XYZ file of C-alpha atoms in Angstrom:
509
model
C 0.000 0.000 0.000
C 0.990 3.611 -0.984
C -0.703 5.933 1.329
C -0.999 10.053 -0.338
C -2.324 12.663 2.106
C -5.577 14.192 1.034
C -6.167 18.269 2.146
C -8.684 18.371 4.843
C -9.685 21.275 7.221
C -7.295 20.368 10.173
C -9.404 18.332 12.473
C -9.542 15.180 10.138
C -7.327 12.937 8.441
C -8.315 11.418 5.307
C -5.521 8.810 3.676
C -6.293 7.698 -0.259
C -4.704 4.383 -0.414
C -4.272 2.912 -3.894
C -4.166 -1.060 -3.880
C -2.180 -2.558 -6.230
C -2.217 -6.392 -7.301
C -3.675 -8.686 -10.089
C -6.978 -6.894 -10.195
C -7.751 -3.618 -11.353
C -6.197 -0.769 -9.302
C -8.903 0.935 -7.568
C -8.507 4.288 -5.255
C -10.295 4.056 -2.392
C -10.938 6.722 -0.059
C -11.640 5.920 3.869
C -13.841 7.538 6.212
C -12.650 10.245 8.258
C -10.080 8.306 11.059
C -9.019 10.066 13.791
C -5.144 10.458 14.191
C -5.544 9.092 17.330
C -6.710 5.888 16.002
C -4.396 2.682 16.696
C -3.896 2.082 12.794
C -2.665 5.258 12.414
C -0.042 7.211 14.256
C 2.147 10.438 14.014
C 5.749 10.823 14.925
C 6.881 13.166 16.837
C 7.668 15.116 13.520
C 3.525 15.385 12.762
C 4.683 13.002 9.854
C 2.741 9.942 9.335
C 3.618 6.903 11.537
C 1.230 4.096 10.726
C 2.074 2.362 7.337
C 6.235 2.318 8.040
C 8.032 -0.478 7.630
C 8.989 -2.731 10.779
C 12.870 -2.379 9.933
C 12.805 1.378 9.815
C 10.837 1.586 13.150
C 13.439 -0.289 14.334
C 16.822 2.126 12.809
C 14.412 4.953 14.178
C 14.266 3.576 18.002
C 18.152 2.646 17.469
C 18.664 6.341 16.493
C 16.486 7.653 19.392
C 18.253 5.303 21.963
C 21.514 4.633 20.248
C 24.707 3.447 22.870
C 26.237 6.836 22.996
C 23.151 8.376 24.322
C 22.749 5.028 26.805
C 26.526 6.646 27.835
C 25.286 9.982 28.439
C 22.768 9.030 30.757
C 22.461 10.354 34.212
C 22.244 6.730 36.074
C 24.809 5.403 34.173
C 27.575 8.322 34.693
C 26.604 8.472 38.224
C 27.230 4.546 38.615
C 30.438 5.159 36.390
C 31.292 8.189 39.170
C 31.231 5.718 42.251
C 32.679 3.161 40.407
C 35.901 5.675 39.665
C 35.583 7.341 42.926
C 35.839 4.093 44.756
C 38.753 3.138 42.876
C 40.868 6.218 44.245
C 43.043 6.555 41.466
C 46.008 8.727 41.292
C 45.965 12.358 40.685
C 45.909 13.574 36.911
C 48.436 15.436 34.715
C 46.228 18.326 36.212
C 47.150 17.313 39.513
C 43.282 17.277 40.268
C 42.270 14.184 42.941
C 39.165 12.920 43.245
C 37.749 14.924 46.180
C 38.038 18.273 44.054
C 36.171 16.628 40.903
C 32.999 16.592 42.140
C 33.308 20.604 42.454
C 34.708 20.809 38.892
C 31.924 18.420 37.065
C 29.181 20.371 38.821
C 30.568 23.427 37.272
C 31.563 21.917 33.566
C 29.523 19.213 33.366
C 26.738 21.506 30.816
C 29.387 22.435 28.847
C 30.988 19.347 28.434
C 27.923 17.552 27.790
C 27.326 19.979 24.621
C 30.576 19.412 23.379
C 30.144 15.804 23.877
C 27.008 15.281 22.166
C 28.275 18.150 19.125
C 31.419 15.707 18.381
C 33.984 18.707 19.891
C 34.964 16.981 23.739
C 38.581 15.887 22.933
C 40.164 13.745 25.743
C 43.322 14.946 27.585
C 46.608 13.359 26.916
C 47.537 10.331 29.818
C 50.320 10.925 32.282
C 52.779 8.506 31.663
C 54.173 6.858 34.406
C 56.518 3.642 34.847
C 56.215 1.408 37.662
C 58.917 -1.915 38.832
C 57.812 -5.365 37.810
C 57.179 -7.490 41.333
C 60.645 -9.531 40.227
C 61.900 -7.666 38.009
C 62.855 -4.457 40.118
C 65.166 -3.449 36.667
C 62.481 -3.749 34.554
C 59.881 -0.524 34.390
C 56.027 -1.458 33.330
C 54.459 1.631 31.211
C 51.124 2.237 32.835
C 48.868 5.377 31.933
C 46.883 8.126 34.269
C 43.799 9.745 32.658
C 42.117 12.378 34.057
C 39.614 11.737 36.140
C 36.451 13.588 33.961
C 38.294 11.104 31.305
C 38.225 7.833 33.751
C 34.576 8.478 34.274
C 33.540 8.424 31.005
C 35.689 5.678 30.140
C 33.997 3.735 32.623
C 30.483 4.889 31.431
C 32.049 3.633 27.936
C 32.755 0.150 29.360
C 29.605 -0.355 31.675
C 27.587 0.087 27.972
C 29.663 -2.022 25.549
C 30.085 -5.096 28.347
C 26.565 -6.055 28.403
C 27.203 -6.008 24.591
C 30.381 -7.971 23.950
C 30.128 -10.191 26.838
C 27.373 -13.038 26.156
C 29.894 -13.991 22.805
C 33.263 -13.604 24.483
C 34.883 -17.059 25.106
C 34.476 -19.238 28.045
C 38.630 -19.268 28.336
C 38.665 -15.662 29.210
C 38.798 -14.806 32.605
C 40.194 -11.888 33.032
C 38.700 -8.225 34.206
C 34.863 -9.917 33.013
C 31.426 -9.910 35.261
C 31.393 -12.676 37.415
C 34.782 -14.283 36.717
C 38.594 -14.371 38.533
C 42.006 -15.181 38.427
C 40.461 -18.523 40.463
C 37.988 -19.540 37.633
C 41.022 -19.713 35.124
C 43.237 -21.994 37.499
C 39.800 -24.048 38.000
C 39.915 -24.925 34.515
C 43.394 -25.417 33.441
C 43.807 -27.975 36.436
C 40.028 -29.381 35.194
C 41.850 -29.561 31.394
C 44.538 -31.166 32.587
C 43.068 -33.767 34.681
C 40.715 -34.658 31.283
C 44.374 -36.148 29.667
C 45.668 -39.181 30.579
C 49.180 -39.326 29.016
C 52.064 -37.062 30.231
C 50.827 -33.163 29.354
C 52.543 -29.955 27.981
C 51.811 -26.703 28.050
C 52.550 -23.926 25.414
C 53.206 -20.609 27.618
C 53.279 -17.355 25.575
C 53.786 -14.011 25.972
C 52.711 -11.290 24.046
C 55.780 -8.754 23.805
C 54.234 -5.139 25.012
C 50.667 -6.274 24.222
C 49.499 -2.934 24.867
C 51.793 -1.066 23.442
C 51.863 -3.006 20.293
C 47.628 -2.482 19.695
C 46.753 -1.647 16.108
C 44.355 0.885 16.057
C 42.458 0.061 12.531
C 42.134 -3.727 13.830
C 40.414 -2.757 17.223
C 37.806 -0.638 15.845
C 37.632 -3.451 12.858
C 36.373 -5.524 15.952
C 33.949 -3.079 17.909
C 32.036 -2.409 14.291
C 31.277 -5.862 14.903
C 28.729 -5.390 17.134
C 27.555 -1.498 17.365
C 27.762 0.952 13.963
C 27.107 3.746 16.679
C 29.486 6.435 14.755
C 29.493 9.034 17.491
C 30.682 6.081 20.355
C 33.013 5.013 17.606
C 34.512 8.096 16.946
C 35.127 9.090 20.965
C 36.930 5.454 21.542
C 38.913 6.499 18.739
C 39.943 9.766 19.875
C 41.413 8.203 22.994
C 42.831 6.138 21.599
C 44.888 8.741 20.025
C 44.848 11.311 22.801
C 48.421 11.063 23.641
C 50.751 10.649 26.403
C 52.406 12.971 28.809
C 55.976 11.747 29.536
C 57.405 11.933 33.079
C 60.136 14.798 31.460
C 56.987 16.880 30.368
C 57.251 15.869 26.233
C 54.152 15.103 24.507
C 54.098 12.139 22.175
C 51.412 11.019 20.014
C 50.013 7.540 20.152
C 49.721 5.848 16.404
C 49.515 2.526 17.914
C 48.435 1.003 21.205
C 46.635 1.773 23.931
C 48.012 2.731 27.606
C 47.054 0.720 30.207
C 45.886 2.210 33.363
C 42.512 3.839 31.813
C 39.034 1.506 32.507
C 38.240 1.337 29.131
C 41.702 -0.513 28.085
C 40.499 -3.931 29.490
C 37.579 -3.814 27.993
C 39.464 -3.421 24.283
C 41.726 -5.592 25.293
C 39.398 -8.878 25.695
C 37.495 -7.493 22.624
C 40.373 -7.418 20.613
C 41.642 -10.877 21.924
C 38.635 -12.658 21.686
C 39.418 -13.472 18.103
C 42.200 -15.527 19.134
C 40.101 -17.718 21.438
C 37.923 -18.222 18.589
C 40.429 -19.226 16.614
C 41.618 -21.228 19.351
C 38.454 -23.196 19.619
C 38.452 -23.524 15.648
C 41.283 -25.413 15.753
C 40.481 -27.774 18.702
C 42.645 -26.495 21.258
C 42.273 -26.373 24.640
C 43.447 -22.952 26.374
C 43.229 -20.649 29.114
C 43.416 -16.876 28.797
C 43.465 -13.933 31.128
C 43.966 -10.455 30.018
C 47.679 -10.812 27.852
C 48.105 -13.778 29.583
C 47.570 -17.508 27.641
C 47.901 -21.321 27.889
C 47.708 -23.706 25.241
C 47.358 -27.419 26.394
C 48.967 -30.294 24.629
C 50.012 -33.851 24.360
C 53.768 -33.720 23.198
C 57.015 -31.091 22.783
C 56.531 -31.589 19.562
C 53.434 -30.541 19.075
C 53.430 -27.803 21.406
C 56.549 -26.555 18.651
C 54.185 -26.254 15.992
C 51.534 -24.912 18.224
C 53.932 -22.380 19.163
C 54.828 -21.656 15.574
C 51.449 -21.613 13.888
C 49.922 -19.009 16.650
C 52.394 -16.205 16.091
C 52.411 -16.510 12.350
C 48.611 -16.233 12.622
C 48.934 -13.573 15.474
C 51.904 -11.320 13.481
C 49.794 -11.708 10.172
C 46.136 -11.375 11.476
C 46.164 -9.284 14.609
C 49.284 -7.270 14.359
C 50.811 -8.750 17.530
C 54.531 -10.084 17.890
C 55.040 -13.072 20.156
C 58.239 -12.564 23.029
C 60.142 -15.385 21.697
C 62.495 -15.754 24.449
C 60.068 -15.772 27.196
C 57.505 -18.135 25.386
C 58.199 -21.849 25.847
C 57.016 -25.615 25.600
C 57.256 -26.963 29.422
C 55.720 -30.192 31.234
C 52.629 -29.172 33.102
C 54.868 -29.348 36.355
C 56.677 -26.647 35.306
C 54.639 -24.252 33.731
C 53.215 -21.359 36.295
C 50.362 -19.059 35.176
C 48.473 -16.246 37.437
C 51.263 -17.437 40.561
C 50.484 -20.661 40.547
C 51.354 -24.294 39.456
C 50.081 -27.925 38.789
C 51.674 -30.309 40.722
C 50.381 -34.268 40.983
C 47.206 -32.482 39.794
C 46.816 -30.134 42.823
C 46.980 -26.511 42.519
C 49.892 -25.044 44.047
C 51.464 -21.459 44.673
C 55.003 -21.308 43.005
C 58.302 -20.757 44.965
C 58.474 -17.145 42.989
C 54.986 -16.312 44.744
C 56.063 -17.229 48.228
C 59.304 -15.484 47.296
C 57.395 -12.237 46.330
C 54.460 -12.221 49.380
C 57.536 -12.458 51.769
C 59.428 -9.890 50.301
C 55.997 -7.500 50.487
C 55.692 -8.206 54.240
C 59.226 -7.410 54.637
C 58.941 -4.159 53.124
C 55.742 -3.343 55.171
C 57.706 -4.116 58.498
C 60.898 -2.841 57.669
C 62.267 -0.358 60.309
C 63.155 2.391 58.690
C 59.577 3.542 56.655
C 59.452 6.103 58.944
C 55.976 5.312 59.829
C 54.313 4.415 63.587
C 53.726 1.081 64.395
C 50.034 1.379 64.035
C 50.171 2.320 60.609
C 52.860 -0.926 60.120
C 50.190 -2.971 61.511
C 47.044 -1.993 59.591
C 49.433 -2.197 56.513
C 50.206 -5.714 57.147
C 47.017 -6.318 57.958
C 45.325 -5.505 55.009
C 48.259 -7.161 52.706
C 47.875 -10.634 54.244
C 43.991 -10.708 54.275
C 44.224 -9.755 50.843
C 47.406 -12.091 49.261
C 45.973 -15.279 51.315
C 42.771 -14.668 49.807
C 44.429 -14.467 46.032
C 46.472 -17.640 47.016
C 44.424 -19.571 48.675
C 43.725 -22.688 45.914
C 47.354 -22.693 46.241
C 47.847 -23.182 49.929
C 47.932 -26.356 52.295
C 47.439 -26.219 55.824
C 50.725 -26.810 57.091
C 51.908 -23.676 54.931
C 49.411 -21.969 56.522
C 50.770 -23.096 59.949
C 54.426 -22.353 58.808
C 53.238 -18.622 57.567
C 51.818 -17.570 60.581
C 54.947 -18.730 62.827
C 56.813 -16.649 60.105
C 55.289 -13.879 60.422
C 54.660 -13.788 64.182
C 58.701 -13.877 64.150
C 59.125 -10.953 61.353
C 56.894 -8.780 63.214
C 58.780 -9.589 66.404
C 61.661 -8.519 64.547
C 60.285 -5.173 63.750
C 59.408 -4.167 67.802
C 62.866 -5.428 68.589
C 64.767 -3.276 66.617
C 62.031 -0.304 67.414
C 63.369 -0.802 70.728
C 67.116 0.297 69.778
C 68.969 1.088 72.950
C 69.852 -1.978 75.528
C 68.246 0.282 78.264
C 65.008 1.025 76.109
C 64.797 -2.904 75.432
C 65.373 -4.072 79.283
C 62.606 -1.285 80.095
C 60.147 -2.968 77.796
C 61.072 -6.573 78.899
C 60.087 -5.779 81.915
C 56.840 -4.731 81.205
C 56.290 -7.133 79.192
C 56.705 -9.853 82.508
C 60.295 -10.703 82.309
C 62.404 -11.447 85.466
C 64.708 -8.903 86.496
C 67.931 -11.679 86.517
C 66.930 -12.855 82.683
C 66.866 -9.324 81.391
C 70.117 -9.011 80.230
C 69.978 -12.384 78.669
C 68.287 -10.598 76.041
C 68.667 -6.519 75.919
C 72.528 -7.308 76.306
C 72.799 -10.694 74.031
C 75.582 -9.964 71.195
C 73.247 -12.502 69.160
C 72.066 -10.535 65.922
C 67.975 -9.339 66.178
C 66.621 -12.229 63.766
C 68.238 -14.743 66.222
C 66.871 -12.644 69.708
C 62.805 -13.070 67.776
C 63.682 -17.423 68.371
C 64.682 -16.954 71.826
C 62.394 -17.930 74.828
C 62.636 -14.404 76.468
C 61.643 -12.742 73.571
C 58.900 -15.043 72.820
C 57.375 -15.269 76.329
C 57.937 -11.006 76.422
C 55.783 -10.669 73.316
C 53.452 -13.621 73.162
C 50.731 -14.319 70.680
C 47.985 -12.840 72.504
C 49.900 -9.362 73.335
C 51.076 -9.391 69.105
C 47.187 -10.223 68.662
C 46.304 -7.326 71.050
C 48.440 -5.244 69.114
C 46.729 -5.959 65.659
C 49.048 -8.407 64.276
C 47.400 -11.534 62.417
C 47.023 -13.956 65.445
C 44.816 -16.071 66.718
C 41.196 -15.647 65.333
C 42.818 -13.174 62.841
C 45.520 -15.854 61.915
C 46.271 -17.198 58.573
C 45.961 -20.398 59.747
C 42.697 -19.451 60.899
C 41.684 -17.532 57.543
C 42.491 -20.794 55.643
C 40.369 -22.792 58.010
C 37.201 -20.260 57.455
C 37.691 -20.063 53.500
C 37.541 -23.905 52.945
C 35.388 -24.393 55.878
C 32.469 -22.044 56.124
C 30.830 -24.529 57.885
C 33.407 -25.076 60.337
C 35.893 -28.296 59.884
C 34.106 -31.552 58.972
C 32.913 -34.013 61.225
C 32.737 -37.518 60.434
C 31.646 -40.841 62.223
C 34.177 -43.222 63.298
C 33.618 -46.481 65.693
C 30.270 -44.674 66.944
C 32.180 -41.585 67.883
C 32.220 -38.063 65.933
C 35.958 -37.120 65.119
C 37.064 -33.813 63.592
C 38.094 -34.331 60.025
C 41.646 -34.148 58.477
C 42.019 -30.757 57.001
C 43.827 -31.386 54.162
C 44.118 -30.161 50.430
C-alpha cells in the first residue's frame, strides 16, 4: 500500500490508499479516522507513523536510543562516578584528585555535555608513568593516568559495551569480566589437565608489550562488529589517540596502542583478543586466557613446537601482535606457572616465585626504617595478608598456613625489637612485658644478631601471641591459619563418624 495525504480542514485525516495487485487498481478513499486511532499514528515530527516499515521503526528507536546516548545518561555516569571514585586513582596530569572533581563536574559538566554530544569533547593526553615489575625491580612497566572527567567516562564507555560484547566472548577468558577471577582460570586449566591421561605440555606465551603493540584500525575493525554507533566510535577512537604525557613533560602522540591504566583498556583488550580464542576453539585447542596472559594445552614437545609456531604466524599476520620469543616456551605441566600458581600431581599449588614475592611485600611493610608508627605498620600488614591469602588460597595447604603464621609472628617480632634500639630502652620494655629482672640481660645485652633474639624464649614469652594479637598483628582468630580454616570451611571443619564416635576431620588439600 501507498498511502498520499488528502487536504482536509485540520481536524480530520483522510488517507487515499491505492491497492495494487492482479486486479484492477482501484482508489479508495476511507472515512474520516481520527489520528488518534491505533492504525494510524504520528511521529513526533507530525509526519505519518502508521504504514512504516517494521525495519525502519526499528533504525528509528536505534537512532532515538543509540549506545552513545545510553553513555550519556544520568544513572549510568553516576554509577560510572562511584565506580571511579571508589577506585581512588592517582591524581591527573592536572594534579586534580578525586575529592576536588565533584566541584569541577558540577561546574563543567553543561558544557561538556554539549561538546560531547556536538562531536567537539577531545580527551586529555595520559600521564605517563613507569612502575617496577614485582621480580623484576630493573624492569619498568608503562602504565597510563587519565584524568579523572576522562576515567569516568571511560567507565560509562565500558559499563555500555560489556553487556554487549560479553554473552559472545569465550568461556577461556577470565580476566577483568562480570562474574569471573584469576580462580575460575586456574579451575579450569587444572580441570583440562586432569581430562588427559598421558604425560601433558603446556605452550606458555607471551605477548611482547601487548598494549603497546595495539593496532588501532584492527580494534575498531572488531567493535564495528557489534555497534555501527558512529558518534561512540569516533570518541573510543579519539582516545585512543589522545596522547601521552611523559614523566620529562614531552608530549608524544600515540599511532599505535593503547596505555594501560585507563578503565576502558580492558575492555578493548578482551574485545580485541577474543578473536584468538575463537580461533583457538576452531582449531580444537584447549586454552586458558586472562587479560595478555595464555595457555595452550597439549600432548607432546613436539606438538606444542608447531603450536607455538602456527599461533604467532597467525597472530603477526592477522592481529598485528609479535610473540616474546624468548620468554615463550614448551614446558611439562609441572613446570609451567600461570596467574602465581602451578600444577603439581594435579593439585593446585602457589610457586616458589609467589612465596618469594608475598615475603618480600611483608618485609617491606615491616621494615624499620619507613618512617611510619607502628600502628600504621600494623594496619598495613594487615590488610596485605587478608588480601594475598585470599588471592592464594587454591594454592595453599594447611601446614603452609601453619608455617606462615609462625613466620610472620617472628618478622613482626623482629620489627618491635629493633624499634626498641637502645639496651636500656629494650630491658625497660622486657620488663613490662613480665620478664624477670635476673633474665633481662639475657636478652637486651645478648651480642646474638635481632633475627636470632625473635627465636629466643625471652623474647617469645615477652611478646606472646595474645599481646602481638592485642596489638593488631594476624594472630589467633585473625591468623592465617585461621583464615584458611574459614575459607575452605564455612561450615566449620568436617565431622565424620568413626567407631560410633564423631571425630574432627583431616584438614587437608
Amino acid at each position: 500500500m501507498k498511502p498520499e495525504d488528502s487536504p482536509n480542514d485540520g481536524n480530520e485525516l483522510k488517507t487515499s490508499v491505492r491497492i495494487e495487485g492482479n486486479h484492477p487498481t482501484k482508489d479508495q478513499t476511507d472515512s474520516t479516522i481520527r489520528p488518534d486511532h491505533p492504525a494510524i499514528r504520528l511521529n513526533p515530527h507530525g509526519e505519518l507513523d502508521g504504514n512504516r516499515s517494521q525495519a525502519e521503526k526499528e533504525r528509528s528507536c536505534v537512532k532515538e536510543h543509540s549506545l552513545f546516548e545510553q553513555v550519556l545518561e544520568r544513572e549510568n555516569l553516576q554509577r560510572a562516578w562511584k565506580q571511579v571514585k571508589a577506585n581512588k586513582g592517582a591524581p591527573d596530569i592536572d594534579g586534580m584528585t578525586i575529592e576536588e572533581f565533584s566541584q569541577f563536574i558540577r561546574k563543567h559538566w553543561e558544557t561538556i555535555q554539549t561538546k560531547l554530544r556536538d562531536g567537539n569533547y577531545r580527551p586529555s593526553p595520559v600521564k605517563r608513568i613507569y612502575i617496577p615489575k614485582p621480580d623484576k625491580p630493573y624492569e619498568k612497566r608503562p602504565l597510563g593516568i587519565p584524568t579523572i572527567l576522562d576515567r569516568v567516562i571511560q567507565q560509562a564507555i565500558a559499563q555500555i559495551l560489556s553487556p554487549l560484547y560479553e554473552p559472545n566472548s569465550s568461556d577461556s577468558s577470565h580476566g577483568f569480566r562480570p562474574c569471573r577471577s584469576a580462580h575460575g582460570a586456574i579451575k579450569q586449566w587444572q580441570k583440562q589437565s586432569q581430562k588427559r591421561r598421558r604425560r601433558c605440555y603446556v605452550v606458555d606465551c607471551d605477548l611482547k608489550s601487548f598494549f603497546d603493540t595495539v593496532d588501532h584500525q584492527k580494534l575498531m575493525n572488531r567493535l564495528r562488529q557489534r555497534t555501527d554507533d558512529k558518534a561512540l566510535l569516533r570518541l573510543i577512537g579519539y582516545y585512543l589517540k589522545a596522547g601521552l604525557i611523559l614523566p620529562n613533560g614531552s608530549y608524544e602522540e600515540t599511532c599505535i596502542g593503547m596505555p594501560q591504566g585507563g578503565p576502558l583498556c580492558p575492555l578493548l583488550a578482551n574485545i580485541l583478543l577474543d578473536e584468538l580464542d575463537k580461533e583457538l576453539e576452531v582449531r580444537g585447542h584447549q586454552h586458558v586466557r586472562y587479560a595478555d596472559d595464555f595457555l595452550i594445552l597439549c600432548g607432546s614437545p613436539r606438538a606444542g613446537d608447531r603450536i607455538l609456531r602456527s599461533i604467532s604466524r597467525y597472530l603477526n599476520r592477522h592481529m598485528k601482535l609479535m610473540v616474546n620469543e624468548t620468554k615463550s616456551k614448551v614446558v611439562e605441566l609441572s613446570e609451567a606457572s600461570f596467574l602465581g600458581f602451578s600444577i603439581i600431581k594435579r593439585k593446585v599449588r602457589w610457586t616458589g616465585q609467589s612465596k618469594r614475592r608475598f615475603k618480600k611485600s611483608v618485609r617491606m611493610i615491616t621494615k624499620r626504617t619507613r618512617g611510619v608508627s607502628p600502628v600504621k605498620v600494623i594496619r598495613d600488614l594487615q590488610l596485605y595478608t587478608r588480601g594475598a591469602i585470599n588471592y592464594y588460597m587454591p594454592g595453599l595447604h594447611f601446614q603452609e598456613a601453619r608455617d606462615l603464621d609462625q613466620w610472620l609472628r617472628r618478622r613482626v617480632r623482629l620489627y618491635y625489637w629493633k624499634q626498641w634500639g637502645r639496651p636500656r630502652t629494650r630491658r625497660r620494655n622486657l620488663l613490662k612485658l613480665g620478664i624477670c629482672r635476673s633474665e633481662v640481660h639475657k636478652a637486651s645485652r645478648s651480642r646474638k644478631g635481632p633475627w636470632r633474639l625473635t627465636n629466643t624464649s625471652i623474647v617469645i614469652r615477652a611478646m606472646t601471641n595474645q599481646w602481638l594479637s592485642d596489638q593488631g598483628v594476624p594472630a589467633g582468630e585473625g591468623s592465617i591459619e585461621q583464615q584458611w580454616i574459614n575459607i575452605r570451611y564455612p561450615d566449620g571443619p568436617k565431622q565424620k563418624v568413626k567407631a560410633g564416635r564423631k571425630v574432627q576431620g583431616d584438614l587437608k588439600v
